[in-house]
Amino acid sequence: MDSVATAARLEWWANSSTCLAAFEVSVTISVGDHGWEATGELARIEEGDDLTFFCDLGDAFDLCFPDESTVAVTVTALTPTGSFALTGAQ
């Protein structure tokens, strides 16, 4: 299984022109026989309540990489310590 770890940013958009939240994160993305899997962690643990709030509003985020490429993801399995899992947005 191939994997990559990188810094990234989770963005929560209210609509196509309004980003209401952005969270600096570290993510590890692994590619296997059945597609990709990803886990992440907040860079600032104190933002955990804010991330939880936006996940409760809607768990769809944009994951933005350092090269400014972006992929739509769903945040799942959010823990009190700021760890989470990511899946591809449906």
PDB file of C-alpha atoms in Angstrom, residues 32-89:
ATOM      1  CA  GLY A  32      -4.911   0.225  -1.643  1.00  0.00           C
ATOM      2  CA  ASP A  33      -6.761  -2.364  -3.681  1.00  0.00           C
ATOM      3  CA  HIS A  34     -10.165  -0.802  -2.921  1.00  0.00           C
ATOM      4  CA  GLY A  35      -9.406   2.886  -3.388  1.00  0.00           C
ATOM      5  CA  TRP A  36      -8.033   5.443  -0.955  1.00  0.00           C
ATOM      6  CA  GLU A  37      -8.315   5.877   2.789  1.00  0.00           C
ATOM      7  CA  ALA A  38      -7.346   8.947   4.758  1.00  0.00           C
ATOM      8  CA  THR A  39      -6.938   9.996   8.354  1.00  0.00           C
ATOM      9  CA  GLY A  40      -6.105  13.382   9.726  1.00  0.00           C
ATOM     10  CA  GLU A  41      -5.466  15.484  12.765  1.00  0.00           C
ATOM     11  CA  LEU A  42      -6.047  19.137  13.561  1.00  0.00           C
ATOM     12  CA  ALA A  43      -2.904  21.246  13.735  1.00  0.00           C
ATOM     13  CA  ARG A  44      -4.465  23.156  16.641  1.00  0.00           C
ATOM     14  CA  ILE A  45      -6.339  20.859  19.035  1.00  0.00           C
ATOM     15  CA  GLU A  46      -8.179  23.854  20.512  1.00  0.00           C
ATOM     16  CA  GLU A  47     -10.157  24.090  17.240  1.00  0.00           C
ATOM     17  CA  GLY A  48     -11.810  20.726  17.903  1.00  0.00           C
ATOM     18  CA  ASP A  49     -15.094  22.235  19.108  1.00  0.00           C
ATOM     19  CA  ASP A  50     -15.238  24.485  16.040  1.00  0.00           C
ATOM     20  CA  LEU A  51     -14.647  21.552  13.692  1.00  0.00           C
ATOM     21  CA  THR A  52     -17.335  19.569  15.517  1.00  0.00           C
ATOM     22  CA  PHE A  53     -19.755  22.486  15.113  1.00  0.00           C
ATOM     23  CA  PHE A  54     -19.233  22.618  11.346  1.00  0.00           C
ATOM     24  CA  CYS A  55     -19.410  18.822  11.038  1.00  0.00           C
ATOM     25  CA  ASP A  56     -22.806  18.991  12.771  1.00  0.00           C
ATOM     26  CA  LEU A  57     -23.966  21.576  10.209  1.00  0.00           C
ATOM     27  CA  GLY A  58     -22.758  19.408   7.337  1.00  0.00           C
ATOM     28  CA  ASP A  59     -19.813  17.045   7.119  1.00  0.00           C
ATOM     29  CA  ALA A  60     -18.808  17.965   3.546  1.00  0.00           C
ATOM     30  CA  PHE A  61     -15.521  19.875   3.302  1.00  0.00           C
ATOM     31  CA  ASP A  62     -12.934  20.743   0.685  1.00  0.00           C
ATOM     32  CA  LEU A  63      -9.477  19.352   1.431  1.00  0.00           C
ATOM     33  CA  CYS A  64      -6.912  21.796   0.027  1.00  0.00           C
ATOM     34  CA  PHE A  65      -3.322  20.707  -0.490  1.00  0.00           C
ATOM     35  CA  PRO A  66      -0.176  22.887  -0.491  1.00  0.00           C
ATOM     36  CA  ASP A  67      -0.182  22.983  -4.313  1.00  0.00           C
ATOM     37  CA  GLU A  68      -3.761  24.428  -4.119  1.00  0.00           C
ATOM     38  CA  SER A  69      -5.345  21.287  -5.558  1.00  0.00           C
ATOM     39  CA  THR A  70      -8.613  20.443  -3.839  1.00  0.00           C
ATOM     40  CA  VAL A  71     -10.746  17.359  -3.314  1.00  0.00           C
ATOM     41  CA  ALA A  72     -14.246  17.139  -1.830  1.00  0.00           C
ATOM     42  CA  VAL A  73     -14.289  14.994   1.325  1.00  0.00           C
ATOM     43  CA  THR A  74     -16.561  13.981   4.159  1.00  0.00           C
ATOM     44  CA  VAL A  75     -15.204  14.173   7.710  1.00  0.00           C
ATOM     45  CA  THR A  76     -16.116  11.133   9.812  1.00  0.00           C
ATOM     46  CA  ALA A  77     -15.089   9.591  13.109  1.00  0.00           C
ATOM     47  CA  LEU A  78     -14.132  12.921  14.686  1.00  0.00           C
ATOM     48  CA  THR A  79     -12.573  12.390  18.130  1.00  0.00           C
ATOM     49  CA  PRO A  80     -12.217  14.765  21.089  1.00  0.00           C
ATOM     50  CA  THR A  81      -8.452  14.825  20.444  1.00  0.00           C
ATOM     51  CA  GLY A  82      -8.901  16.300  16.954  1.00  0.00           C
ATOM     52  CA  SER A  83      -8.354  13.126  14.921  1.00  0.00           C
ATOM     53  CA  PHE A  84     -10.726  12.176  12.108  1.00  0.00           C
ATOM     54  CA  ALA A  85     -11.211   9.985   9.084  1.00  0.00           C
ATOM     55  CA  LEU A  86     -11.927  11.242   5.579  1.00  0.00           C
ATOM     56  CA  THR A  87     -13.936   9.686   2.786  1.00  0.00           C
ATOM     57  CA  GLY A  88     -14.706  10.915  -0.689  1.00  0.00           C
ATOM     58  CA  ALA A  89     -17.752  13.188  -0.754  1.00  0.00           C
TER      59      ALA A  89
END
